[in-house]
Amino acid sequence: VQNFLPCLKKPSGPKDTPIIAILSSKVGSVDDNGSGGAYAYRASKGATNIVAKSLHCDLKGSATVILLHPGFVRTDMTDGKGLIDKDQSVSGMLKAVEATDGDSLFRFVDYKACLIPW
């Protein structure tokens, strides 16, 4: 972010504020952890979430940050056992980003734009 922030357009208002979308996973949610396990993956996603929140605070007025959970997607990582396909995931995440502007509060949402608890 330090390297590309100078390239972002200075916003003239909330509707043209740059959006920084960070891909995470609800596996990084402390509140949503009902199954345990996956320690390293959970920790890495939890760290990603904290970095995103800090960026949101630090960049207030010049950019907005949104955390995205892609859903349980049919990929190699899920051995094809996911509940949605890649196109559905990406399409939904893009809609969540498009619904974000400079007035948006920091949020962690899934591909359906549903809030994910911390």
Short mmCIF file of the N, C-alpha and C atoms (twelve columns), coordinates in Angstrom:
data_MODEL
# 
_entry.id   MODEL 
# 
loop_
_atom_site.group_PDB 
_atom_site.id 
_atom_site.type_symbol 
_atom_site.label_atom_id 
_atom_site.label_alt_id 
_atom_site.label_comp_id 
_atom_site.label_asym_id 
_atom_site.label_seq_id 
_atom_site.Cartn_x 
_atom_site.Cartn_y 
_atom_site.Cartn_z 
_atom_site.pdbx_PDB_model_num 
ATOM 1   N N  . VAL A 1   0.838   -1.188  0.000   1 
ATOM 2   C CA . VAL A 1   0.000   0.000   0.000   1 
ATOM 3   C C  . VAL A 1   0.877   1.243   0.000   1 
ATOM 4   N N  . GLN A 2   1.971   1.204   0.744   1 
ATOM 5   C CA . GLN A 2   2.861   2.365   0.769   1 
ATOM 6   C C  . GLN A 2   3.350   2.721   -0.628  1 
ATOM 7   N N  . ASN A 3   3.550   1.707   -1.474  1 
ATOM 8   C CA . ASN A 3   4.078   1.963   -2.812  1 
ATOM 9   C C  . ASN A 3   3.030   2.469   -3.791  1 
ATOM 10  N N  . PHE A 4   1.790   2.003   -3.679  1 
ATOM 11  C CA . PHE A 4   0.803   2.451   -4.664  1 
ATOM 12  C C  . PHE A 4   -0.092  3.572   -4.171  1 
ATOM 13  N N  . LEU A 5   -0.080  3.882   -2.874  1 
ATOM 14  C CA . LEU A 5   -0.916  4.961   -2.360  1 
ATOM 15  C C  . LEU A 5   -0.658  6.294   -3.064  1 
ATOM 16  N N  . PRO A 6   0.591   6.664   -3.352  1 
ATOM 17  C CA . PRO A 6   0.815   7.930   -4.057  1 
ATOM 18  C C  . PRO A 6   0.192   7.961   -5.461  1 
ATOM 19  N N  . CYS A 7   -0.105  6.802   -6.022  1 
ATOM 20  C CA . CYS A 7   -0.693  6.735   -7.371  1 
ATOM 21  C C  . CYS A 7   -2.214  6.920   -7.343  1 
ATOM 22  N N  . LEU A 8   -2.829  6.812   -6.165  1 
ATOM 23  C CA . LEU A 8   -4.279  6.940   -6.074  1 
ATOM 24  C C  . LEU A 8   -4.704  8.392   -6.217  1 
ATOM 25  N N  . LYS A 9   -5.824  8.574   -6.877  1 
ATOM 26  C CA . LYS A 9   -6.384  9.906   -7.075  1 
ATOM 27  C C  . LYS A 9   -6.855  10.477  -5.738  1 
ATOM 28  N N  . LYS A 10  -6.586  11.735  -5.503  1 
ATOM 29  C CA . LYS A 10  -7.092  12.402  -4.296  1 
ATOM 30  C C  . LYS A 10  -8.595  12.568  -4.440  1 
ATOM 31  N N  . PRO A 11  -9.369  12.100  -3.468  1 
ATOM 32  C CA . PRO A 11  -10.833 12.197  -3.588  1 
ATOM 33  C C  . PRO A 11  -11.326 13.626  -3.441  1 
ATOM 34  N N  . SER A 12  -12.322 13.962  -4.259  1 
ATOM 35  C CA . SER A 12  -12.962 15.273  -4.120  1 
ATOM 36  C C  . SER A 12  -14.233 15.152  -3.284  1 
ATOM 37  N N  . GLY A 13  -14.619 13.925  -2.972  1 
ATOM 38  C CA . GLY A 13  -15.807 13.652  -2.166  1 
ATOM 39  C C  . GLY A 13  -15.932 12.163  -1.932  1 
ATOM 40  N N  . PRO A 14  -16.914 11.765  -1.129  1 
ATOM 41  C CA . PRO A 14  -17.044 10.351  -0.763  1 
ATOM 42  C C  . PRO A 14  -17.304 9.415   -1.945  1 
ATOM 43  N N  . LYS A 15  -17.942 9.899   -2.982  1 
ATOM 44  C CA . LYS A 15  -18.303 9.027   -4.113  1 
ATOM 45  C C  . LYS A 15  -17.123 8.679   -5.006  1 
ATOM 46  N N  . ASP A 16  -16.023 9.422   -4.904  1 
ATOM 47  C CA . ASP A 16  -14.861 9.073   -5.730  1 
ATOM 48  C C  . ASP A 16  -13.640 8.708   -4.885  1 
ATOM 49  N N  . THR A 17  -13.882 8.294   -3.647  1 
ATOM 50  C CA . THR A 17  -12.803 7.856   -2.765  1 
ATOM 51  C C  . THR A 17  -12.262 6.510   -3.246  1 
ATOM 52  N N  . PRO A 18  -10.955 6.367   -3.385  1 
ATOM 53  C CA . PRO A 18  -10.394 5.077   -3.778  1 
ATOM 54  C C  . PRO A 18  -10.756 3.993   -2.759  1 
ATOM 55  N N  . ILE A 19  -10.996 2.787   -3.262  1 
ATOM 56  C CA . ILE A 19  -11.338 1.645   -2.424  1 
ATOM 57  C C  . ILE A 19  -10.193 0.645   -2.498  1 
ATOM 58  N N  . ILE A 20  -9.734  0.213   -1.342  1 
ATOM 59  C CA . ILE A 20  -8.735  -0.850  -1.267  1 
ATOM 60  C C  . ILE A 20  -9.456  -2.079  -0.744  1 
ATOM 61  N N  . ALA A 21  -9.621  -3.069  -1.602  1 
ATOM 62  C CA . ALA A 21  -10.309 -4.308  -1.240  1 
ATOM 63  C C  . ALA A 21  -9.256  -5.369  -0.936  1 
ATOM 64  N N  . ILE A 22  -9.378  -5.992  0.226   1 
ATOM 65  C CA . ILE A 22  -8.417  -7.000  0.655   1 
ATOM 66  C C  . ILE A 22  -9.143  -8.327  0.818   1 
ATOM 67  N N  . LEU A 23  -8.635  -9.338  0.148   1 
ATOM 68  C CA . LEU A 23  -9.228  -10.665 0.215   1 
ATOM 69  C C  . LEU A 23  -8.765  -11.361 1.486   1 
ATOM 70  N N  . SER A 24  -9.710  -11.814 2.265   1 
ATOM 71  C CA . SER A 24  -9.431  -12.499 3.518   1 
ATOM 72  C C  . SER A 24  -10.255 -13.786 3.536   1 
ATOM 73  N N  . SER A 25  -10.671 -14.176 4.697   1 
ATOM 74  C CA . SER A 25  -11.542 -15.339 4.862   1 
ATOM 75  C C  . SER A 25  -12.201 -15.244 6.227   1 
ATOM 76  N N  . LYS A 26  -13.443 -15.712 6.313   1 
ATOM 77  C CA . LYS A 26  -14.086 -15.671 7.622   1 
ATOM 78  C C  . LYS A 26  -13.448 -16.665 8.582   1 
ATOM 79  N N  . VAL A 27  -12.531 -17.489 8.083   1 
ATOM 80  C CA . VAL A 27  -11.738 -18.351 8.957   1 
ATOM 81  C C  . VAL A 27  -10.912 -17.488 9.912   1 
ATOM 82  N N  . GLY A 28  -10.657 -16.234 9.538   1 
ATOM 83  C CA . GLY A 28  -9.916  -15.306 10.385  1 
ATOM 84  C C  . GLY A 28  -10.782 -14.603 11.413  1 
ATOM 85  N N  . SER A 29  -12.072 -14.902 11.439  1 
ATOM 86  C CA . SER A 29  -12.980 -14.301 12.414  1 
ATOM 87  C C  . SER A 29  -12.913 -15.066 13.732  1 
ATOM 88  N N  . VAL A 30  -12.664 -14.366 14.816  1 
ATOM 89  C CA . VAL A 30  -12.661 -14.999 16.138  1 
ATOM 90  C C  . VAL A 30  -14.080 -15.424 16.505  1 
ATOM 91  N N  . ASP A 31  -15.040 -14.553 16.239  1 
ATOM 92  C CA . ASP A 31  -16.427 -14.821 16.592  1 
ATOM 93  C C  . ASP A 31  -17.010 -16.008 15.831  1 
ATOM 94  N N  . ASP A 32  -16.592 -16.200 14.593  1 
ATOM 95  C CA . ASP A 32  -17.164 -17.247 13.741  1 
ATOM 96  C C  . ASP A 32  -16.455 -18.599 13.898  1 
ATOM 97  N N  . ASN A 33  -15.423 -18.670 14.709  1 
ATOM 98  C CA . ASN A 33  -14.655 -19.904 14.849  1 
ATOM 99  C C  . ASN A 33  -15.371 -20.880 15.780  1 
ATOM 100 N N  . GLY A 34  -16.097 -21.803 15.196  1 
ATOM 101 C CA . GLY A 34  -16.781 -22.823 15.983  1 
ATOM 102 C C  . GLY A 34  -16.184 -24.196 15.792  1 
ATOM 103 N N  . SER A 35  -15.133 -24.287 14.962  1 
ATOM 104 C CA . SER A 35  -14.588 -25.611 14.655  1 
ATOM 105 C C  . SER A 35  -13.137 -25.805 15.064  1 
ATOM 106 N N  . GLY A 36  -12.429 -24.730 15.400  1 
ATOM 107 C CA . GLY A 36  -11.025 -24.865 15.772  1 
ATOM 108 C C  . GLY A 36  -10.158 -25.289 14.601  1 
ATOM 109 N N  . GLY A 37  -8.959  -25.727 14.896  1 
ATOM 110 C CA . GLY A 37  -8.036  -26.213 13.872  1 
ATOM 111 C C  . GLY A 37  -7.535  -25.134 12.937  1 
ATOM 112 N N  . ALA A 38  -6.807  -25.559 11.915  1 
ATOM 113 C CA . ALA A 38  -6.257  -24.684 10.873  1 
ATOM 114 C C  . ALA A 38  -5.544  -23.477 11.483  1 
ATOM 115 N N  . TYR A 39  -4.722  -23.708 12.481  1 
ATOM 116 C CA . TYR A 39  -4.117  -22.632 13.265  1 
ATOM 117 C C  . TYR A 39  -3.336  -21.618 12.433  1 
ATOM 118 N N  . ALA A 40  -2.450  -22.095 11.601  1 
ATOM 119 C CA . ALA A 40  -1.627  -21.163 10.818  1 
ATOM 120 C C  . ALA A 40  -2.483  -20.372 9.826   1 
ATOM 121 N N  . TYR A 41  -3.428  -21.041 9.174   1 
ATOM 122 C CA . TYR A 41  -4.281  -20.349 8.211   1 
ATOM 123 C C  . TYR A 41  -5.156  -19.327 8.931   1 
ATOM 124 N N  . ARG A 42  -5.766  -19.727 10.060  1 
ATOM 125 C CA . ARG A 42  -6.589  -18.790 10.836  1 
ATOM 126 C C  . ARG A 42  -5.766  -17.583 11.285  1 
ATOM 127 N N  . ALA A 43  -4.567  -17.855 11.785  1 
ATOM 128 C CA . ALA A 43  -3.714  -16.766 12.278  1 
ATOM 129 C C  . ALA A 43  -3.347  -15.812 11.138  1 
ATOM 130 N N  . SER A 44  -3.040  -16.357 9.970   1 
ATOM 131 C CA . SER A 44  -2.656  -15.486 8.850   1 
ATOM 132 C C  . SER A 44  -3.834  -14.625 8.410   1 
ATOM 133 N N  . LYS A 45  -5.043  -15.179 8.409   1 
ATOM 134 C CA . LYS A 45  -6.217  -14.398 8.014   1 
ATOM 135 C C  . LYS A 45  -6.592  -13.396 9.108   1 
ATOM 136 N N  . GLY A 46  -6.429  -13.779 10.373  1 
ATOM 137 C CA . GLY A 46  -6.655  -12.830 11.469  1 
ATOM 138 C C  . GLY A 46  -5.703  -11.648 11.374  1 
ATOM 139 N N  . ALA A 47  -4.446  -11.927 11.044  1 
ATOM 140 C CA . ALA A 47  -3.454  -10.858 10.882  1 
ATOM 141 C C  . ALA A 47  -3.820  -9.964  9.693   1 
ATOM 142 N N  . THR A 48  -4.266  -10.565 8.621   1 
ATOM 143 C CA . THR A 48  -4.712  -9.796  7.452   1 
ATOM 144 C C  . THR A 48  -5.830  -8.840  7.853   1 
ATOM 145 N N  . ASN A 49  -6.770  -9.330  8.648   1 
ATOM 146 C CA . ASN A 49  -7.907  -8.514  9.072   1 
ATOM 147 C C  . ASN A 49  -7.462  -7.324  9.924   1 
ATOM 148 N N  . ILE A 50  -6.518  -7.542  10.816  1 
ATOM 149 C CA . ILE A 50  -6.020  -6.457  11.669  1 
ATOM 150 C C  . ILE A 50  -5.270  -5.416  10.832  1 
ATOM 151 N N  . VAL A 51  -4.464  -5.872  9.882   1 
ATOM 152 C CA . VAL A 51  -3.761  -4.944  8.993   1 
ATOM 153 C C  . VAL A 51  -4.767  -4.098  8.213   1 
ATOM 154 N N  . ALA A 52  -5.816  -4.739  7.701   1 
ATOM 155 C CA . ALA A 52  -6.832  -4.006  6.940   1 
ATOM 156 C C  . ALA A 52  -7.514  -2.955  7.805   1 
ATOM 157 N N  . LYS A 53  -7.851  -3.299  9.037   1 
ATOM 158 C CA . LYS A 53  -8.499  -2.342  9.935   1 
ATOM 159 C C  . LYS A 53  -7.558  -1.172  10.218  1 
ATOM 160 N N  . SER A 54  -6.297  -1.449  10.455  1 
ATOM 161 C CA . SER A 54  -5.324  -0.380  10.706  1 
ATOM 162 C C  . SER A 54  -5.161  0.515   9.484   1 
ATOM 163 N N  . LEU A 55  -5.112  -0.088  8.307   1 
ATOM 164 C CA . LEU A 55  -5.035  0.703   7.076   1 
ATOM 165 C C  . LEU A 55  -6.241  1.621   6.948   1 
ATOM 166 N N  . HIS A 56  -7.419  1.099   7.247   1 
ATOM 167 C CA . HIS A 56  -8.636  1.910   7.163   1 
ATOM 168 C C  . HIS A 56  -8.509  3.152   8.062   1 
ATOM 169 N N  . CYS A 57  -8.013  2.942   9.275   1 
ATOM 170 C CA . CYS A 57  -7.833  4.071   10.201  1 
ATOM 171 C C  . CYS A 57  -6.784  5.056   9.675   1 
ATOM 172 N N  . ASP A 58  -5.668  4.533   9.209   1 
ATOM 173 C CA . ASP A 58  -4.563  5.380   8.761   1 
ATOM 174 C C  . ASP A 58  -4.874  6.136   7.472   1 
ATOM 175 N N  . LEU A 59  -5.718  5.573   6.624   1 
ATOM 176 C CA . LEU A 59  -5.983  6.172   5.315   1 
ATOM 177 C C  . LEU A 59  -7.280  6.976   5.277   1 
ATOM 178 N N  . LYS A 60  -7.904  7.148   6.427   1 
ATOM 179 C CA . LYS A 60  -9.180  7.864   6.473   1 
ATOM 180 C C  . LYS A 60  -9.075  9.202   5.738   1 
ATOM 181 N N  . GLY A 61  -10.000 9.421   4.832   1 
ATOM 182 C CA . GLY A 61  -9.998  10.652  4.059   1 
ATOM 183 C C  . GLY A 61  -9.309  10.533  2.715   1 
ATOM 184 N N  . SER A 62  -8.425  9.519   2.572   1 
ATOM 185 C CA . SER A 62  -7.747  9.360   1.283   1 
ATOM 186 C C  . SER A 62  -8.097  8.042   0.600   1 
ATOM 187 N N  . ALA A 63  -8.584  7.055   1.355   1 
ATOM 188 C CA . ALA A 63  -9.007  5.777   0.783   1 
ATOM 189 C C  . ALA A 63  -9.860  5.053   1.820   1 
ATOM 190 N N  . THR A 64  -10.685 4.128   1.335   1 
ATOM 191 C CA . THR A 64  -11.504 3.287   2.203   1 
ATOM 192 C C  . THR A 64  -11.075 1.841   1.986   1 
ATOM 193 N N  . VAL A 65  -11.063 1.069   3.067   1 
ATOM 194 C CA . VAL A 65  -10.650 -0.333  3.006   1 
ATOM 195 C C  . VAL A 65  -11.850 -1.220  3.298   1 
ATOM 196 N N  . ILE A 66  -11.988 -2.284  2.528   1 
ATOM 197 C CA . ILE A 66  -13.023 -3.287  2.752   1 
ATOM 198 C C  . ILE A 66  -12.370 -4.664  2.736   1 
ATOM 199 N N  . LEU A 67  -12.773 -5.503  3.673   1 
ATOM 200 C CA . LEU A 67  -12.308 -6.892  3.732   1 
ATOM 201 C C  . LEU A 67  -13.346 -7.777  3.066   1 
ATOM 202 N N  . LEU A 68  -12.897 -8.716  2.246   1 
ATOM 203 C CA . LEU A 68  -13.803 -9.582  1.507   1 
ATOM 204 C C  . LEU A 68  -13.548 -11.055 1.805   1 
ATOM 205 N N  . HIS A 69  -14.633 -11.789 2.025   1 
ATOM 206 C CA . HIS A 69  -14.590 -13.248 2.154   1 
ATOM 207 C C  . HIS A 69  -15.226 -13.813 0.889   1 
ATOM 208 N N  . PRO A 70  -14.495 -14.639 0.139   1 
ATOM 209 C CA . PRO A 70  -15.010 -15.109 -1.151  1 
ATOM 210 C C  . PRO A 70  -16.101 -16.171 -1.057  1 
ATOM 211 N N  . GLY A 71  -16.321 -16.735 0.114   1 
ATOM 212 C CA . GLY A 71  -17.254 -17.845 0.248   1 
ATOM 213 C C  . GLY A 71  -16.505 -19.167 0.142   1 
ATOM 214 N N  . PHE A 72  -17.241 -20.253 0.253   1 
ATOM 215 C CA . PHE A 72  -16.668 -21.596 0.131   1 
ATOM 216 C C  . PHE A 72  -16.739 -21.967 -1.346  1 
ATOM 217 N N  . VAL A 73  -15.649 -21.670 -2.053  1 
ATOM 218 C CA . VAL A 73  -15.612 -21.729 -3.509  1 
ATOM 219 C C  . VAL A 73  -15.043 -23.072 -3.981  1 
ATOM 220 N N  . ARG A 74  -15.631 -23.602 -5.056  1 
ATOM 221 C CA . ARG A 74  -15.126 -24.838 -5.659  1 
ATOM 222 C C  . ARG A 74  -13.803 -24.531 -6.356  1 
ATOM 223 N N  . THR A 75  -12.707 -24.879 -5.694  1 
ATOM 224 C CA . THR A 75  -11.364 -24.657 -6.225  1 
ATOM 225 C C  . THR A 75  -10.501 -25.856 -5.848  1 
ATOM 226 N N  . ASP A 76  -9.239  -25.815 -6.251  1 
ATOM 227 C CA . ASP A 76  -8.302  -26.861 -5.847  1 
ATOM 228 C C  . ASP A 76  -8.144  -26.881 -4.323  1 
ATOM 229 N N  . MET A 77  -8.173  -25.693 -3.709  1 
ATOM 230 C CA . MET A 77  -7.996  -25.609 -2.254  1 
ATOM 231 C C  . MET A 77  -9.097  -26.360 -1.500  1 
ATOM 232 N N  . THR A 78  -10.315 -26.382 -2.059  1 
ATOM 233 C CA . THR A 78  -11.436 -27.076 -1.406  1 
ATOM 234 C C  . THR A 78  -11.680 -28.451 -2.038  1 
ATOM 235 N N  . ASP A 79  -10.737 -28.906 -2.855  1 
ATOM 236 C CA . ASP A 79  -10.895 -30.179 -3.584  1 
ATOM 237 C C  . ASP A 79  -12.200 -30.218 -4.369  1 
ATOM 238 N N  . GLY A 80  -12.607 -29.047 -4.871  1 
ATOM 239 C CA . GLY A 80  -13.828 -28.961 -5.665  1 
ATOM 240 C C  . GLY A 80  -15.111 -29.127 -4.871  1 
ATOM 241 N N  . LYS A 81  -15.016 -29.093 -3.529  1 
ATOM 242 C CA . LYS A 81  -16.187 -29.338 -2.674  1 
ATOM 243 C C  . LYS A 81  -16.894 -28.067 -2.231  1 
ATOM 244 N N  . GLY A 82  -16.513 -26.941 -2.775  1 
ATOM 245 C CA . GLY A 82  -17.128 -25.683 -2.382  1 
ATOM 246 C C  . GLY A 82  -18.607 -25.626 -2.719  1 
ATOM 247 N N  . LEU A 83  -19.268 -24.599 -2.201  1 
ATOM 248 C CA . LEU A 83  -20.709 -24.439 -2.409  1 
ATOM 249 C C  . LEU A 83  -21.050 -23.530 -3.584  1 
ATOM 250 N N  . ILE A 84  -20.073 -22.725 -4.018  1 
ATOM 251 C CA . ILE A 84  -20.308 -21.797 -5.128  1 
ATOM 252 C C  . ILE A 84  -19.147 -21.881 -6.109  1 
ATOM 253 N N  . ASP A 85  -19.376 -21.402 -7.331  1 
ATOM 254 C CA . ASP A 85  -18.279 -21.400 -8.300  1 
ATOM 255 C C  . ASP A 85  -17.542 -20.057 -8.256  1 
ATOM 256 N N  . LYS A 86  -16.414 -20.015 -8.940  1 
ATOM 257 C CA . LYS A 86  -15.559 -18.820 -8.922  1 
ATOM 258 C C  . LYS A 86  -16.271 -17.593 -9.465  1 
ATOM 259 N N  . ASP A 87  -17.021 -17.773 -10.542 1 
ATOM 260 C CA . ASP A 87  -17.723 -16.634 -11.134 1 
ATOM 261 C C  . ASP A 87  -18.711 -16.011 -10.164 1 
ATOM 262 N N  . GLN A 88  -19.444 -16.839 -9.434  1 
ATOM 263 C CA . GLN A 88  -20.415 -16.329 -8.458  1 
ATOM 264 C C  . GLN A 88  -19.698 -15.581 -7.338  1 
ATOM 265 N N  . SER A 89  -18.579 -16.115 -6.886  1 
ATOM 266 C CA . SER A 89  -17.810 -15.474 -5.824  1 
ATOM 267 C C  . SER A 89  -17.284 -14.108 -6.262  1 
ATOM 268 N N  . VAL A 90  -16.629 -14.072 -7.412  1 
ATOM 269 C CA . VAL A 90  -16.030 -12.829 -7.900  1 
ATOM 270 C C  . VAL A 90  -17.106 -11.790 -8.204  1 
ATOM 271 N N  . SER A 91  -18.168 -12.213 -8.843  1 
ATOM 272 C CA . SER A 91  -19.268 -11.291 -9.160  1 
ATOM 273 C C  . SER A 91  -19.833 -10.664 -7.888  1 
ATOM 274 N N  . GLY A 92  -20.043 -11.473 -6.870  1 
ATOM 275 C CA . GLY A 92  -20.570 -10.967 -5.601  1 
ATOM 276 C C  . GLY A 92  -19.607 -10.023 -4.905  1 
ATOM 277 N N  . MET A 93  -18.321 -10.376 -4.904  1 
ATOM 278 C CA . MET A 93  -17.344 -9.500  -4.254  1 
ATOM 279 C C  . MET A 93  -17.248 -8.161  -4.979  1 
ATOM 280 N N  . LEU A 94  -17.318 -8.179  -6.295  1 
ATOM 281 C CA . LEU A 94  -17.299 -6.919  -7.044  1 
ATOM 282 C C  . LEU A 94  -18.487 -6.040  -6.680  1 
ATOM 283 N N  . LYS A 95  -19.658 -6.633  -6.515  1 
ATOM 284 C CA . LYS A 95  -20.833 -5.864  -6.094  1 
ATOM 285 C C  . LYS A 95  -20.615 -5.256  -4.716  1 
ATOM 286 N N  . ALA A 96  -19.985 -6.009  -3.817  1 
ATOM 287 C CA . ALA A 96  -19.702 -5.482  -2.473  1 
ATOM 288 C C  . ALA A 96  -18.743 -4.298  -2.545  1 
ATOM 289 N N  . VAL A 97  -17.741 -4.387  -3.408  1 
ATOM 290 C CA . VAL A 97  -16.790 -3.282  -3.578  1 
ATOM 291 C C  . VAL A 97  -17.501 -2.075  -4.192  1 
ATOM 292 N N  . GLU A 98  -18.328 -2.315  -5.199  1 
ATOM 293 C CA . GLU A 98  -19.043 -1.219  -5.860  1 
ATOM 294 C C  . GLU A 98  -20.017 -0.515  -4.924  1 
ATOM 295 N N  . ALA A 99  -20.467 -1.199  -3.884  1 
ATOM 296 C CA . ALA A 99  -21.389 -0.599  -2.908  1 
ATOM 297 C C  . ALA A 99  -20.642 0.168   -1.820  1 
ATOM 298 N N  . THR A 100 -19.333 0.273   -1.951  1 
ATOM 299 C CA . THR A 100 -18.486 0.932   -0.966  1 
ATOM 300 C C  . THR A 100 -18.077 2.304   -1.487  1 
ATOM 301 N N  . ASP A 101 -18.069 3.294   -0.588  1 
ATOM 302 C CA . ASP A 101 -17.546 4.616   -0.946  1 
ATOM 303 C C  . ASP A 101 -16.903 5.239   0.282   1 
ATOM 304 N N  . GLY A 102 -16.526 6.485   0.174   1 
ATOM 305 C CA . GLY A 102 -15.826 7.167   1.255   1 
ATOM 306 C C  . GLY A 102 -16.647 7.337   2.522   1 
ATOM 307 N N  . ASP A 103 -17.965 7.223   2.419   1 
ATOM 308 C CA . ASP A 103 -18.820 7.304   3.607   1 
ATOM 309 C C  . ASP A 103 -18.999 5.952   4.295   1 
ATOM 310 N N  . SER A 104 -18.527 4.890   3.650   1 
ATOM 311 C CA . SER A 104 -18.717 3.535   4.198   1 
ATOM 312 C C  . SER A 104 -17.858 3.333   5.433   1 
ATOM 313 N N  . LEU A 105 -18.451 2.703   6.417   1 
ATOM 314 C CA . LEU A 105 -17.691 2.289   7.583   1 
ATOM 315 C C  . LEU A 105 -16.842 1.086   7.198   1 
ATOM 316 N N  . PHE A 106 -15.750 0.890   7.925   1 
ATOM 317 C CA . PHE A 106 -14.938 -0.301  7.677   1 
ATOM 318 C C  . PHE A 106 -15.813 -1.523  7.895   1 
ATOM 319 N N  . ARG A 107 -15.717 -2.485  6.988   1 
ATOM 320 C CA . ARG A 107 -16.512 -3.690  7.166   1 
ATOM 321 C C  . ARG A 107 -15.841 -4.901  6.552   1 
ATOM 322 N N  . PHE A 108 -16.267 -6.048  7.054   1 
ATOM 323 C CA . PHE A 108 -15.798 -7.356  6.640   1 
ATOM 324 C C  . PHE A 108 -17.041 -8.056  6.104   1 
ATOM 325 N N  . VAL A 109 -17.085 -8.304  4.801   1 
ATOM 326 C CA . VAL A 109 -18.284 -8.865  4.182   1 
ATOM 327 C C  . VAL A 109 -17.952 -10.075 3.321   1 
ATOM 328 N N  . ASP A 110 -18.980 -10.900 3.099   1 
ATOM 329 C CA . ASP A 110 -18.802 -12.034 2.208   1 
ATOM 330 C C  . ASP A 110 -19.223 -11.662 0.788   1 
ATOM 331 N N  . TYR A 111 -19.215 -12.648 -0.079  1 
ATOM 332 C CA . TYR A 111 -19.532 -12.393 -1.488  1 
ATOM 333 C C  . TYR A 111 -20.981 -11.981 -1.706  1 
ATOM 334 N N  . LYS A 112 -21.829 -12.104 -0.684  1 
ATOM 335 C CA . LYS A 112 -23.213 -11.642 -0.779  1 
ATOM 336 C C  . LYS A 112 -23.376 -10.282 -0.088  1 
ATOM 337 N N  . ALA A 113 -22.268 -9.681  0.305   1 
ATOM 338 C CA . ALA A 113 -22.225 -8.397  1.031   1 
ATOM 339 C C  . ALA A 113 -22.829 -8.501  2.415   1 
ATOM 340 N N  . CYS A 114 -22.912 -9.710  2.971   1 
ATOM 341 C CA . CYS A 114 -23.387 -9.897  4.351   1 
ATOM 342 C C  . CYS A 114 -22.220 -9.665  5.312   1 
ATOM 343 N N  . LEU A 115 -22.480 -8.936  6.376   1 
ATOM 344 C CA . LEU A 115 -21.421 -8.662  7.359   1 
ATOM 345 C C  . LEU A 115 -20.957 -9.945  8.035   1 
ATOM 346 N N  . ILE A 116 -19.653 -10.012 8.256   1 
ATOM 347 C CA . ILE A 116 -19.046 -11.137 8.977   1 
ATOM 348 C C  . ILE A 116 -18.609 -10.604 10.334  1 
ATOM 349 N N  . PRO A 117 -19.010 -11.262 11.412  1 
ATOM 350 C CA . PRO A 117 -18.607 -10.788 12.751  1 
ATOM 351 C C  . PRO A 117 -17.106 -10.979 12.970  1 
ATOM 352 N N  . TRP A 118 -16.559 -10.101 13.757  1 
ATOM 353 C CA . TRP A 118 -15.132 -10.191 14.071  1 
ATOM 354 C C  . TRP A 118 -14.861 -11.345 14.992  1 
# 
